[in-house]
């Protein structure tokens, strides 16, 4: 197959036609644009949150003109000879900081009581690009909490409308009962007439949600995630299409949560069924494989705070945290 | 009197009926086009220099030539009759008074594109227009101009009229397509563009009512004849929806190239500012285009008169110019409040944002709230810069141009009328009194 050459922040890589800028950056593994709505496993996702924007300073070898506006790297395909600026473009860093500002102005910032804290992508994003002080002085938008079925709670106030859960329900589960009501800043995720979602795979919406808007009712307020210990495990699951490969989150000897396994970009590797997720909470239900690594990007996950006052923080450098002495030793993550 | 193309017969009694319309030469372009090849029709439209009347002014012939004919998929023409831009009301006028001109244009244009199934998507609030169009379509079917084997040519066309549910965003062409397909009206992320994948994933052209209604004249008289009308790259005539503080609000068909001054002050058009007052500002192309103070709308930076044309209105870029847009010409007299008007526009964009992308969803509401502080008398000097900055952060970073449409009015109002914003900050009691208006004579060139 023909390979196309693309340069991102000065690093060159060759990728097959059809690859997006974001996927190319992930292949390089450095200066990867943050993605809050794109999800490689969900068809049609991306393009909405605008955090992954980059500047295309040269369209292609054939047509070297720059693109006039920032583009969403998750939905823009690479052309041969394309030159992309991400973290090396001050304009992009500024535009990204504004997107983060927009995402946060109506966010409740209730991390101290949110189950997602510690594994929340918005928290990481805010840490990397957010400002210390808000310029927003108005009342923040709120919604009532909604129980969607026995296992999942929807806390719309925290939602960033990434549409991932909508795509998940549409593509992974059998019924299309989950969607968006209203528009603009009144838009909300909802299920059909507040119907509960009763579907073998509905629990996956919890894993794809980048923030704490969809949480696991069987885990709510049980513990902070950074006090729990993830372990890879599997079982011979009989549900059609369920891989049975999970992460068990231990507190002492007790399994207090079961999730799908996630890759280095925070995406679910293989979706799991509700039986595995909500009903198998004994060690004896599982074949234990061993400790799982935790994404070391998460700020709280590593108990590592660094404040910079009043100016946007330096671009996120994964290595910044990986180099930290407390992370040299993997066992630290799981204690 | 300038030449009239679209509104020539609009006041003929009974022109809504097929027979009357036909007796005035109606549907001749269909007969003529069916004797040509589709590509020849496209060629005439290219030669005419016709530019899209929906707002962006994209050359119609060129748009038609982009439609994917190679894939062999069915093709569609969609008429954008969602007209909801504040200040714009020309399409509904044309459709309700002379529906057959649109139906004729739809048939001729669909033939040129090789479309056998086409749609007219009407704004949800205009149910009466849907009924008028449906009646006209029924008549066209009954007379053999629609349906199978039109006039024995072998060409088939089904034409449907459908309506939205009341959302401005459904005027954006890909949101319109989603809505037409029965889905939530969210703009699609492009590419792919409709010319490759539009309605039902088939190649599609979306055109404004007025663009399509101009096609019969072009086919009947030839593209070159049409190109002789107008000025420069602004060929033909344009419907202008004139509103605001003028003596004669209404829809006017102008030959492009008329001076702005003549348009505002002559008896043939707006008839001057009402109550003998002075002109303060104009929004020349619908609510999204930059607002200009009187001196800049009447004259170019070099002192020459500004004309009603794409090029002349945008002369000077966004520093001293604006855009023709959809032709929604809103006039403000000296008593109008620029600040209040801006808030009103932004309230609209906030209400109409679809909510998909973060900058528009969150930014439009924020802008509206900050502007409301001025009306409440609570604004500070910092708020002027803040609202300009928030608007700037929306611009250019959204999925569809609604974000830009919300940002441009803010930037231009503050650029050209900053002292008035400051007056709201320094003299809130005075400024917020009902009927008070800013008289500081500081409307100088930036
Ligand atoms: C928010 C938004 C609203 C729009 N509303 C309309 C509309 O009501 N009518 C219209 O013809 N075009 C509207 N447009 C422009 C269309 O997307 C499209 O460009 C146009 O229909 C193309 O037709 P034309 O080439 O004949 O101008 C809108 C665009 C945006 C971004
Ligand atoms: S710019 Fe506004 S209207 Fe357009 S897609 Fe984004 S949120 Fe929707
Ligand atoms: S991840 Fe690309 S726009 Fe959201």
PDB file of N, CA and C in Angstrom, chain B residues 6-7 39 45 60 69 122 133 150 181 195 208 228 231 254 264 301 353 380 395-396 398 406:
ATOM      1  N   UNK B   6     -36.675  38.053 -11.149  1.00  0.00           N
ATOM      2  CA  UNK B   6     -37.406  37.154 -10.252  1.00  0.00           C
ATOM      3  C   UNK B   6     -38.792  37.693  -9.914  1.00  0.00           C
ATOM      4  N   UNK B   7     -38.909  39.019  -9.873  1.00  0.00           N
ATOM      5  CA  UNK B   7     -40.170  39.591  -9.411  1.00  0.00           C
ATOM      6  C   UNK B   7     -40.953  40.243 -10.545  1.00  0.00           C
ATOM      7  N   UNK B  39     -25.045  18.784 -19.435  1.00  0.00           N
ATOM      8  CA  UNK B  39     -23.797  19.547 -19.335  1.00  0.00           C
ATOM      9  C   UNK B  39     -23.898  20.917 -19.996  1.00  0.00           C
ATOM     10  N   UNK B  45     -25.086  28.017 -16.892  1.00  0.00           N
ATOM     11  CA  UNK B  45     -25.099  28.565 -15.527  1.00  0.00           C
ATOM     12  C   UNK B  45     -23.700  29.043 -15.146  1.00  0.00           C
ATOM     13  N   UNK B  60     -22.505  29.195  -8.528  1.00  0.00           N
ATOM     14  CA  UNK B  60     -23.426  28.069  -8.620  1.00  0.00           C
ATOM     15  C   UNK B  60     -22.985  27.051  -9.669  1.00  0.00           C
ATOM     16  N   UNK B  69     -20.447  12.503 -10.486  1.00  0.00           N
ATOM     17  CA  UNK B  69     -21.250  11.762 -11.466  1.00  0.00           C
ATOM     18  C   UNK B  69     -20.650  10.395 -11.742  1.00  0.00           C
ATOM     19  N   UNK B 122     -38.364  23.540   3.572  1.00  0.00           N
ATOM     20  CA  UNK B 122     -38.901  24.839   3.969  1.00  0.00           C
ATOM     21  C   UNK B 122     -38.800  25.005   5.482  1.00  0.00           C
ATOM     22  N   UNK B 133     -46.538  25.743  -2.077  1.00  0.00           N
ATOM     23  CA  UNK B 133     -45.615  25.008  -2.949  1.00  0.00           C
ATOM     24  C   UNK B 133     -46.194  23.656  -3.349  1.00  0.00           C
ATOM     25  N   UNK B 150     -40.916  13.373 -18.445  1.00  0.00           N
ATOM     26  CA  UNK B 150     -41.399  14.749 -18.518  1.00  0.00           C
ATOM     27  C   UNK B 150     -41.435  15.238 -19.965  1.00  0.00           C
ATOM     28  N   UNK B 181     -33.309  13.874   6.413  1.00  0.00           N
ATOM     29  CA  UNK B 181     -33.284  12.421   6.552  1.00  0.00           C
ATOM     30  C   UNK B 181     -34.028  11.963   7.798  1.00  0.00           C
ATOM     31  N   UNK B 195     -21.483  17.280  -2.181  1.00  0.00           N
ATOM     32  CA  UNK B 195     -21.292  16.933  -3.594  1.00  0.00           C
ATOM     33  C   UNK B 195     -20.836  15.482  -3.749  1.00  0.00           C
ATOM     34  N   UNK B 208     -29.794  27.775  -2.519  1.00  0.00           N
ATOM     35  CA  UNK B 208     -30.806  28.674  -1.991  1.00  0.00           C
ATOM     36  C   UNK B 208     -31.953  28.856  -3.001  1.00  0.00           C
ATOM     37  N   UNK B 228     -24.479  39.981 -18.344  1.00  0.00           N
ATOM     38  CA  UNK B 228     -24.420  41.412 -18.684  1.00  0.00           C
ATOM     39  C   UNK B 228     -25.098  42.270 -17.625  1.00  0.00           C
ATOM     40  N   UNK B 231     -22.719  43.941 -11.994  1.00  0.00           N
ATOM     41  CA  UNK B 231     -21.430  44.609 -12.102  1.00  0.00           C
ATOM     42  C   UNK B 231     -20.314  43.643 -11.687  1.00  0.00           C
ATOM     43  N   UNK B 254     -32.931  44.251  -6.882  1.00  0.00           N
ATOM     44  CA  UNK B 254     -32.048  45.291  -7.422  1.00  0.00           C
ATOM     45  C   UNK B 254     -31.109  44.684  -8.444  1.00  0.00           C
ATOM     46  N   UNK B 264     -30.736  53.238  -0.080  1.00  0.00           N
ATOM     47  CA  UNK B 264     -31.355  53.696   1.170  1.00  0.00           C
ATOM     48  C   UNK B 264     -32.271  54.900   0.934  1.00  0.00           C
ATOM     49  N   UNK B 301     -13.254  53.145   1.747  1.00  0.00           N
ATOM     50  CA  UNK B 301     -12.160  53.853   2.425  1.00  0.00           C
ATOM     51  C   UNK B 301     -11.545  54.912   1.509  1.00  0.00           C
ATOM     52  N   UNK B 353     -27.649  27.751  18.588  1.00  0.00           N
ATOM     53  CA  UNK B 353     -26.489  26.856  18.507  1.00  0.00           C
ATOM     54  C   UNK B 353     -26.955  25.411  18.661  1.00  0.00           C
ATOM     55  N   UNK B 380     -18.506  46.420  33.144  1.00  0.00           N
ATOM     56  CA  UNK B 380     -17.270  47.152  33.415  1.00  0.00           C
ATOM     57  C   UNK B 380     -16.511  47.320  32.101  1.00  0.00           C
ATOM     58  N   UNK B 395     -14.551  32.131  16.973  1.00  0.00           N
ATOM     59  CA  UNK B 395     -14.383  32.279  15.525  1.00  0.00           C
ATOM     60  C   UNK B 395     -13.322  31.335  14.961  1.00  0.00           C
ATOM     61  N   UNK B 396     -13.676  30.676  13.875  1.00  0.00           N
ATOM     62  CA  UNK B 396     -12.711  29.844  13.168  1.00  0.00           C
ATOM     63  C   UNK B 396     -12.440  28.515  13.823  1.00  0.00           C
ATOM     64  N   UNK B 398     -14.949  26.193  14.931  1.00  0.00           N
ATOM     65  CA  UNK B 398     -16.186  25.438  15.133  1.00  0.00           C
ATOM     66  C   UNK B 398     -16.443  24.522  13.937  1.00  0.00           C
ATOM     67  N   UNK B 406     -21.815  34.167  14.846  1.00  0.00           N
ATOM     68  CA  UNK B 406     -22.042  34.748  16.162  1.00  0.00           C
ATOM     69  C   UNK B 406     -20.908  35.688  16.551  1.00  0.00           C
TER      70      UNK B 406
END
